[in-house]
PDB file of C-alpha atoms in Angstrom:
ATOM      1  CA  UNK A   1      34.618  -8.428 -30.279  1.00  0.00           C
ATOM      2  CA  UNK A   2      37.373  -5.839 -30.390  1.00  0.00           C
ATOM      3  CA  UNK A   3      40.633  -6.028 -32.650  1.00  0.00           C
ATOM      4  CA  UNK A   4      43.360  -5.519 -29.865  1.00  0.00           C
ATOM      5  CA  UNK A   5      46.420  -3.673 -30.991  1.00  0.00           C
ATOM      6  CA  UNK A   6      49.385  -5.723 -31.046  1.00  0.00           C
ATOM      7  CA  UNK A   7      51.785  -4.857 -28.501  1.00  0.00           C
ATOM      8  CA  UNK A   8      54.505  -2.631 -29.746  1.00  0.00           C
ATOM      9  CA  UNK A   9      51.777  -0.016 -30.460  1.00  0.00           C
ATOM     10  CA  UNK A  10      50.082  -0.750 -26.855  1.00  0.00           C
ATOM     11  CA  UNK A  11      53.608  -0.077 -25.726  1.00  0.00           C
ATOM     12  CA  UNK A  12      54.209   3.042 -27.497  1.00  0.00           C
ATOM     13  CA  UNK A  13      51.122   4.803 -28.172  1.00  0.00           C
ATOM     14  CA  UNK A  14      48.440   2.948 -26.250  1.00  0.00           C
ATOM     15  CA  UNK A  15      44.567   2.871 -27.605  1.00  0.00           C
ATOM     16  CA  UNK A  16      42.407   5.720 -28.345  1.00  0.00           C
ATOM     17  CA  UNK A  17      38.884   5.372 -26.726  1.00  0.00           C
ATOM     18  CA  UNK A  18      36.204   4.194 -29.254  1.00  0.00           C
ATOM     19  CA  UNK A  19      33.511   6.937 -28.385  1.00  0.00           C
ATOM     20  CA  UNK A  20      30.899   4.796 -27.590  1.00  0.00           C
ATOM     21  CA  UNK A  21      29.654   3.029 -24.364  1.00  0.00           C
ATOM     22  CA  UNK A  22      28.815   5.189 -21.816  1.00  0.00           C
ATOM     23  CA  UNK A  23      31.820   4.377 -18.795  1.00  0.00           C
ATOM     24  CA  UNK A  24      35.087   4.992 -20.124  1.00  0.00           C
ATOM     25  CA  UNK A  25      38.045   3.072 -18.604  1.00  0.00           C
ATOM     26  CA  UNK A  26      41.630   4.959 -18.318  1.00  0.00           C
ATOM     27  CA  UNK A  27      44.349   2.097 -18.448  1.00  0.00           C
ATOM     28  CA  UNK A  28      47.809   1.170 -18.950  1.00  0.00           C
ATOM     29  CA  UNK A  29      48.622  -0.192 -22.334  1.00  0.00           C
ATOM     30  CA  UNK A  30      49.655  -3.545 -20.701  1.00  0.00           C
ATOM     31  CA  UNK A  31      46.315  -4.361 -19.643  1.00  0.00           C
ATOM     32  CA  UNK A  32      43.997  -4.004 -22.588  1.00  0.00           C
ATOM     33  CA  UNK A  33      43.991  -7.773 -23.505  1.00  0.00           C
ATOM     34  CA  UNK A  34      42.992  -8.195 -20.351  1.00  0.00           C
ATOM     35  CA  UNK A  35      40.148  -5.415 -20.182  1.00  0.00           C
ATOM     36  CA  UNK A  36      38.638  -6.464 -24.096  1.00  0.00           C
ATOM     37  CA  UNK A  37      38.689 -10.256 -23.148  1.00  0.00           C
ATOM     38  CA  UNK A  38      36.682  -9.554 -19.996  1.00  0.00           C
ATOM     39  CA  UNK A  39      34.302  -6.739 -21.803  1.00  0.00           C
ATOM     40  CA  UNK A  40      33.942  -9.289 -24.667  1.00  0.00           C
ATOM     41  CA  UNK A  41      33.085 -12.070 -22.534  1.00  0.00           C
ATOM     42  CA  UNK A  42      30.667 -10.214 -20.099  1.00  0.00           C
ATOM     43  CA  UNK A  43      29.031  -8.203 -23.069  1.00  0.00           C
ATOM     44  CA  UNK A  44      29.683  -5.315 -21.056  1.00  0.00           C
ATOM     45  CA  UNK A  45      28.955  -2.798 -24.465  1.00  0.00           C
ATOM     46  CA  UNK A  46      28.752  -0.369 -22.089  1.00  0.00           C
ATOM     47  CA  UNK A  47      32.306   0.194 -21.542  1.00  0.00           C
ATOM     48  CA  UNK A  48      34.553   1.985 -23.914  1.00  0.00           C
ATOM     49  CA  UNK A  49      38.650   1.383 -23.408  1.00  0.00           C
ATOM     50  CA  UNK A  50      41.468   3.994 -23.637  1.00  0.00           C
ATOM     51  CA  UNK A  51      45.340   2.935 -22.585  1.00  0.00           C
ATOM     52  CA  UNK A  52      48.210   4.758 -22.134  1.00  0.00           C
ATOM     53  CA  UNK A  53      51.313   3.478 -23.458  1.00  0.00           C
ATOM     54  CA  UNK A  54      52.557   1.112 -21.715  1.00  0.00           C
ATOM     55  CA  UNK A  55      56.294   1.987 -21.731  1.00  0.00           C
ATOM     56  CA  UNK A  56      54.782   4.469 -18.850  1.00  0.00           C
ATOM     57  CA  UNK A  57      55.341   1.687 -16.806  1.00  0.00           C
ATOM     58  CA  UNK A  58      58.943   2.582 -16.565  1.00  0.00           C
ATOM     59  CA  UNK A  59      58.840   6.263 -15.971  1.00  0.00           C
ATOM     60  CA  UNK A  60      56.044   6.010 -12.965  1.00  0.00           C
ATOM     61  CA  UNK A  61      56.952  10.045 -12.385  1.00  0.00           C
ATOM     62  CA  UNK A  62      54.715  10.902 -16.040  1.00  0.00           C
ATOM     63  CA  UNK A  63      51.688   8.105 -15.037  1.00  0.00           C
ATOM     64  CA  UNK A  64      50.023  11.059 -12.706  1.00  0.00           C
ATOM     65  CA  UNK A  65      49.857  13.687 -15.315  1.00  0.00           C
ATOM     66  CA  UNK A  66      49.291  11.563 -18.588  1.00  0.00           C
ATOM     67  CA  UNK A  67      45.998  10.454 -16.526  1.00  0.00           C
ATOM     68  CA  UNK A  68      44.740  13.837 -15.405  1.00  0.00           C
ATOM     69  CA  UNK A  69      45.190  14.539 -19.203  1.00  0.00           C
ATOM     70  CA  UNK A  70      43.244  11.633 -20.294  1.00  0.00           C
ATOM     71  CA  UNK A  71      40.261  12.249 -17.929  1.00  0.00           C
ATOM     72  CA  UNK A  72      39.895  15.871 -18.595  1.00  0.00           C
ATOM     73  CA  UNK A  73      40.018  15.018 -22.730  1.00  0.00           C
ATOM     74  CA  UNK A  74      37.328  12.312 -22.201  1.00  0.00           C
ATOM     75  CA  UNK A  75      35.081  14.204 -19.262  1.00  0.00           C
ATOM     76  CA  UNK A  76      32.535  15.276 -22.090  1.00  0.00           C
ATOM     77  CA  UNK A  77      32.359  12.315 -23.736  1.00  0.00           C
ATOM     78  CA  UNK A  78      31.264   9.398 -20.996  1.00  0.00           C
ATOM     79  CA  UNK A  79      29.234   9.345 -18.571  1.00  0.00           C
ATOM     80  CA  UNK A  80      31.501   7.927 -16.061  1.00  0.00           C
ATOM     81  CA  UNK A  81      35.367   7.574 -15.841  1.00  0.00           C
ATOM     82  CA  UNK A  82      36.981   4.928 -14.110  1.00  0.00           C
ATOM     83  CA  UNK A  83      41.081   3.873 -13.949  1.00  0.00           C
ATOM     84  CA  UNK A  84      42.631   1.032 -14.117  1.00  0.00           C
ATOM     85  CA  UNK A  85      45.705   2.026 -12.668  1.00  0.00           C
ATOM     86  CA  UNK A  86      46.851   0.484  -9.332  1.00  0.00           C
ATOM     87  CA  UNK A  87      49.311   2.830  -7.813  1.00  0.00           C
ATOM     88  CA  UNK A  88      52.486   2.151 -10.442  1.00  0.00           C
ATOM     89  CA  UNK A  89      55.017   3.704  -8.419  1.00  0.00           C
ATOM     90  CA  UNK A  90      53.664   7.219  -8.306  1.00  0.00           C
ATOM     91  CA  UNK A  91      54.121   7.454  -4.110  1.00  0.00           C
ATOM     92  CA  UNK A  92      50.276   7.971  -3.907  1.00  0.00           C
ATOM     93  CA  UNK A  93      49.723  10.704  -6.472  1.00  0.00           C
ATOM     94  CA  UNK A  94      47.645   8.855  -8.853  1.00  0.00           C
ATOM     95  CA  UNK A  95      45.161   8.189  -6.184  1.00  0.00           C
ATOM     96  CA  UNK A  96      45.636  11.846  -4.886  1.00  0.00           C
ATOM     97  CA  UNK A  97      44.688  12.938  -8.425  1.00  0.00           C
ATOM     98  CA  UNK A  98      41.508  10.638  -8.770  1.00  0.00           C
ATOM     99  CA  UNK A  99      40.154  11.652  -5.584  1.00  0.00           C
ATOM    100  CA  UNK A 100      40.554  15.155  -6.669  1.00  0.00           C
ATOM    101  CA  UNK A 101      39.396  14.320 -10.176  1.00  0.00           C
ATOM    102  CA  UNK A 102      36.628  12.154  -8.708  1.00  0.00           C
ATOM    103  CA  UNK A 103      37.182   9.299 -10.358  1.00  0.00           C
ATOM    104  CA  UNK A 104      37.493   5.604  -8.812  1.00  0.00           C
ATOM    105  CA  UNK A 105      40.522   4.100  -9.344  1.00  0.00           C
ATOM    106  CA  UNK A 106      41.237  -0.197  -8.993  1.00  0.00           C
ATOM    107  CA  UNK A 107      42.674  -0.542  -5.890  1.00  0.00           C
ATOM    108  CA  UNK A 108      46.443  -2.095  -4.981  1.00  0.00           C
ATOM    109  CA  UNK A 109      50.367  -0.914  -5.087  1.00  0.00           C
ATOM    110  CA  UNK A 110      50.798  -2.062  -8.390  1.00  0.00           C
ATOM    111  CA  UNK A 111      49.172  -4.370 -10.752  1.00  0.00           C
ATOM    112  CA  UNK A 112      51.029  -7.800  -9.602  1.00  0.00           C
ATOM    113  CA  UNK A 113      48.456  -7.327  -6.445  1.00  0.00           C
ATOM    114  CA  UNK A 114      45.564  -6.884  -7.985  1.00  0.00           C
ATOM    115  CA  UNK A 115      45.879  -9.811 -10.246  1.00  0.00           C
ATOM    116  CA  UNK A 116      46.774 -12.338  -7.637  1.00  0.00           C
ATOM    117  CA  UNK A 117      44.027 -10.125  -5.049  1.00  0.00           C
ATOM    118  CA  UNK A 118      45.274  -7.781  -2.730  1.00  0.00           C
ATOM    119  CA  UNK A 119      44.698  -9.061   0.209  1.00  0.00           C
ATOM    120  CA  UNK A 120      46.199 -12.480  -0.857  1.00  0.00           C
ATOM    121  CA  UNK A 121      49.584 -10.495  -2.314  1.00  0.00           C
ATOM    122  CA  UNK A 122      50.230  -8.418   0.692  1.00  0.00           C
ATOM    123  CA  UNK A 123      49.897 -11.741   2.843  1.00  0.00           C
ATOM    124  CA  UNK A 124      52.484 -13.337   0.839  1.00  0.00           C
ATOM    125  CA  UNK A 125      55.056 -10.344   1.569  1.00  0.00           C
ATOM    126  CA  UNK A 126      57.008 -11.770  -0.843  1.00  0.00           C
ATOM    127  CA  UNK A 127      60.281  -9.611  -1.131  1.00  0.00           C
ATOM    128  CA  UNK A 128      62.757 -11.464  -3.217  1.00  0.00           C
ATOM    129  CA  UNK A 129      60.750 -12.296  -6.360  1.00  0.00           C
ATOM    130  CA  UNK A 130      60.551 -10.489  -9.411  1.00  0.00           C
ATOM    131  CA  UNK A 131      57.527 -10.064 -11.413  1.00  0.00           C
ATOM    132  CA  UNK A 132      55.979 -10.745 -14.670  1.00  0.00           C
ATOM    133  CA  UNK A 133      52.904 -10.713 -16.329  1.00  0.00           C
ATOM    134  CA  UNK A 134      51.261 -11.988 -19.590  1.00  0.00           C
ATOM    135  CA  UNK A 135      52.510  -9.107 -21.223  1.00  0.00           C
ATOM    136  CA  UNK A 136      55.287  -8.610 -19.477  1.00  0.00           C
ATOM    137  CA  UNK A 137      57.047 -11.944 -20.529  1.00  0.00           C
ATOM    138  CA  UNK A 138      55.903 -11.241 -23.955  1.00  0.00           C
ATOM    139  CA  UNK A 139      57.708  -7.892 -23.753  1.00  0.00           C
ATOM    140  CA  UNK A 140      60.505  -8.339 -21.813  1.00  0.00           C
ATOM    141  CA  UNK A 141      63.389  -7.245 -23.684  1.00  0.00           C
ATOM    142  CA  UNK A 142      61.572  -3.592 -23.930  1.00  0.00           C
ATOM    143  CA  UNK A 143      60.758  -3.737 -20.990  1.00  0.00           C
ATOM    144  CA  UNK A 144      63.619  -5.231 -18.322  1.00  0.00           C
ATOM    145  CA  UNK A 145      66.162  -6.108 -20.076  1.00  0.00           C
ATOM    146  CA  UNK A 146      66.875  -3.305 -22.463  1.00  0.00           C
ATOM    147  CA  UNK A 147      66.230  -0.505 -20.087  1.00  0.00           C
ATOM    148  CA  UNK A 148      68.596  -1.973 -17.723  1.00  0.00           C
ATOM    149  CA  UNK A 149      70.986  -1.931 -20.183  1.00  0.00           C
ATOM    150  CA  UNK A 150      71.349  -6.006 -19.672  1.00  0.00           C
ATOM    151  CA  UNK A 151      71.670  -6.403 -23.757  1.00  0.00           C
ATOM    152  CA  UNK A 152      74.907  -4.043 -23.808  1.00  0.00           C
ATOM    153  CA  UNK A 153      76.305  -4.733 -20.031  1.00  0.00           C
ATOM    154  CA  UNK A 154      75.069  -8.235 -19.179  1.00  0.00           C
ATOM    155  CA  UNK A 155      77.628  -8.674 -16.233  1.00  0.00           C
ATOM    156  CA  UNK A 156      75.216  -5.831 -14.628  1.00  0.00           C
ATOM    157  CA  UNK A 157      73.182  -8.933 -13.918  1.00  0.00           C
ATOM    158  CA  UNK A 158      74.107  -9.465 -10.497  1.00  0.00           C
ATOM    159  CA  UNK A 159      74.142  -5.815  -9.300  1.00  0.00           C
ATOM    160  CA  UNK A 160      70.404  -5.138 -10.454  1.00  0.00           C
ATOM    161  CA  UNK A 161      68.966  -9.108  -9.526  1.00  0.00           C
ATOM    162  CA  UNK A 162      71.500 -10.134  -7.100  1.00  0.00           C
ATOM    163  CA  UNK A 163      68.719  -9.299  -3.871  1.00  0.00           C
ATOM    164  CA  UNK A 164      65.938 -11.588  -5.995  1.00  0.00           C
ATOM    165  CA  UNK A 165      65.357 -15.161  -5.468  1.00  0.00           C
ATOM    166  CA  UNK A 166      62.589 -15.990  -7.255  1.00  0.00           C
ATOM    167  CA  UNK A 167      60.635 -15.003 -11.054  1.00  0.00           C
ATOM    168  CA  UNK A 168      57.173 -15.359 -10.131  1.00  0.00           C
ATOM    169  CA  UNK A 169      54.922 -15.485 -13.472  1.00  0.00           C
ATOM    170  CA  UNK A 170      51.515 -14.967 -12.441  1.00  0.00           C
ATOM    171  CA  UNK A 171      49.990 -16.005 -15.637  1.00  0.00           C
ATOM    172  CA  UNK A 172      46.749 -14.622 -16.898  1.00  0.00           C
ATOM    173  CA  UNK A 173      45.818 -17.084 -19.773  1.00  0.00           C
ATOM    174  CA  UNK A 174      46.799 -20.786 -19.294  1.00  0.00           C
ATOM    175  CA  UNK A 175      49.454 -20.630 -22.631  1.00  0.00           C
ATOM    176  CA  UNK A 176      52.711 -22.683 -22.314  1.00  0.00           C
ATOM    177  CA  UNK A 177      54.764 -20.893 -24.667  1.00  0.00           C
ATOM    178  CA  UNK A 178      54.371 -18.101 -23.114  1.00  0.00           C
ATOM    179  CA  UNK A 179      55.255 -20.337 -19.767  1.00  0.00           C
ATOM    180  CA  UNK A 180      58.233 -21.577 -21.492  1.00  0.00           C
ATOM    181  CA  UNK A 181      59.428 -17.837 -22.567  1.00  0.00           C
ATOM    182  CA  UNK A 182      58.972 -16.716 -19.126  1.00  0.00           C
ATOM    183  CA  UNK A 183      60.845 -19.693 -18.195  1.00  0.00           C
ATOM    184  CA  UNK A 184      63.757 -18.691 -20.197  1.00  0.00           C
ATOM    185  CA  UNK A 185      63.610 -14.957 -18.570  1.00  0.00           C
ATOM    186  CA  UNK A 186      64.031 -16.747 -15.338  1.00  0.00           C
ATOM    187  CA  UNK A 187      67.487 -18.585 -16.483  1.00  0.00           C
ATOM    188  CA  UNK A 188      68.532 -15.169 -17.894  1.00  0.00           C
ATOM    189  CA  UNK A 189      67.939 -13.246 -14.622  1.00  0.00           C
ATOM    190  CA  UNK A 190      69.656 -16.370 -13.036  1.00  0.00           C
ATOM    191  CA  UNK A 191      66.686 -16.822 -10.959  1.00  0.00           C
ATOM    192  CA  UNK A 192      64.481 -19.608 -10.090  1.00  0.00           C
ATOM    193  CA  UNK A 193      60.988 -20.028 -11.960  1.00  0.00           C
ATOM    194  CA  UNK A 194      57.415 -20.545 -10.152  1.00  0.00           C
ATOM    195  CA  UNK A 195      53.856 -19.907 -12.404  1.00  0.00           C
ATOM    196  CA  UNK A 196      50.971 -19.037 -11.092  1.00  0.00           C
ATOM    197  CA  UNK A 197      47.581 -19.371 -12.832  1.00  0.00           C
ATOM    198  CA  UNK A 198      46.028 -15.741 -11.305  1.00  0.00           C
ATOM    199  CA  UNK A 199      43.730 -15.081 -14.087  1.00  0.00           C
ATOM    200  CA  UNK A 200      42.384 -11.295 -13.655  1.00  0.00           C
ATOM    201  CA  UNK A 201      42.156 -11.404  -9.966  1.00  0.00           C
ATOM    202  CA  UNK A 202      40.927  -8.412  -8.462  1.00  0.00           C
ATOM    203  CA  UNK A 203      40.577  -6.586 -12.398  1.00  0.00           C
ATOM    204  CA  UNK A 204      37.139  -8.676 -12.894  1.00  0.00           C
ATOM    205  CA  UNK A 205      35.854  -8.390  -9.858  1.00  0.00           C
ATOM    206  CA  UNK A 206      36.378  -4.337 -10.502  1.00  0.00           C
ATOM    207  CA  UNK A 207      35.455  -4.406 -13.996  1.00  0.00           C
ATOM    208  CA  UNK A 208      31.770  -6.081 -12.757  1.00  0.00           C
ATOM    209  CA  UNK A 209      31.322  -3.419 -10.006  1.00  0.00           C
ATOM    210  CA  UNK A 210      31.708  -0.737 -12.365  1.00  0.00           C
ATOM    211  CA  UNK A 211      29.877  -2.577 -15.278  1.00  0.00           C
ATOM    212  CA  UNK A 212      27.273  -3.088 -13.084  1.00  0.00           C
ATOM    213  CA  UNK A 213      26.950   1.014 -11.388  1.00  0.00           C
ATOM    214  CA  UNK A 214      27.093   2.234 -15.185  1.00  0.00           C
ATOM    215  CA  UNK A 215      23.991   0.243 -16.500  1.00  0.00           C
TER     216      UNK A 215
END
């Protein structure tokens, strides 16, 4: 079983790949929990991990480039190169970039889809509920409310959330502290709170297709 970093080095530096197993996946910082717990509990050996910080997950303009970078450092090294990246905001560059690469890529706008399922998100066409994941909630001061300059300017509240209705926390591990943190998110954003228990979605079902293709 791997050591995960915690998540202020995830955040800012992300993980370097281990050098052994012979598919590499190429992922943002916030999902390696996710990614490990799944390798660990498949024994999938075979895959080796490397994230980019997370924090890219606000500047969606440097995601493109930081992945190209990533691929062409690890080309030599692994067999196979797959990213977990869903779009992120990068107006369709990232999967530009992969096909050009030629490198698969999980599929899905961002990764709030592919953890409830694609299909299943884009049903919902939810457009007045804001976000959060595991590691999201856990990091949501770096992440939201910070940037947004909420912890200086809090009456700035209503301009950025005014349009949202709803928190959604889709909730990968069934833990009810980090339910009741999310929780208290939602009364700071002045929005009303729904869980849901996604699990890894659409990740696992990726992570066995390309488990399985690089055996």
């Amino acid at each position: 079983m791997t050591d995960t970093p915690d998540d202020l080095t995830l955040t800012r530096s992300g993980l370097q790949a281990s050098g052994t197993g012979r598919v590499l996946l190429i992922a943002c910082g916030a999902l390696a929990r996710e990614i490990l717990a799944l390798r660990d509990l498949n024994g999938w050996d075979h895959l080796d991990l490397a994230c980019l910080p997370a924090i890219l997950h606000n500047h969606p303009e440097r995601i493109t480039g930081a992945v190209r970078a990533a691929v062409d450092k690890h080309r030599a090294t692994h067999e196979r190169i797959c990213v977990v990246y869903a779009d992120c905001g990068t107006g369709g560059q990232l999967q530009a970039a992969c096909a050009e690469m030629g490198v698969e890529m999980i599929e899905g706008p961002h990764c709030y889809a592919f953890f409830e399922g694609v299909e299943a998100f884009a049903d919902k066409g939810e457009v007045t509920a804001f976000y959060l994941t595991d590691f999201l909630v856990r990091q949501f001061d770096a992440f939201v409310w910070k940037p947004l300059g909420l912890d200086r300017h809090p009456e700035l509240r209503e301009m950025y959330f005014g349009n949202y209705e709803t928190l959604v926390y889709q909730a990968q591990t069934d833990d009810a502290a980090l339910t009741a943190l999310a929780r208290d998110h939602a009364a700071r954003l002045g929005l009303r709170f729904e869980r849901r228990l996604t699990g890894y979605g659409d990740l696992a079902t990726a992570m066995e297709r390309w488990a399985v293709a690089g055996r």
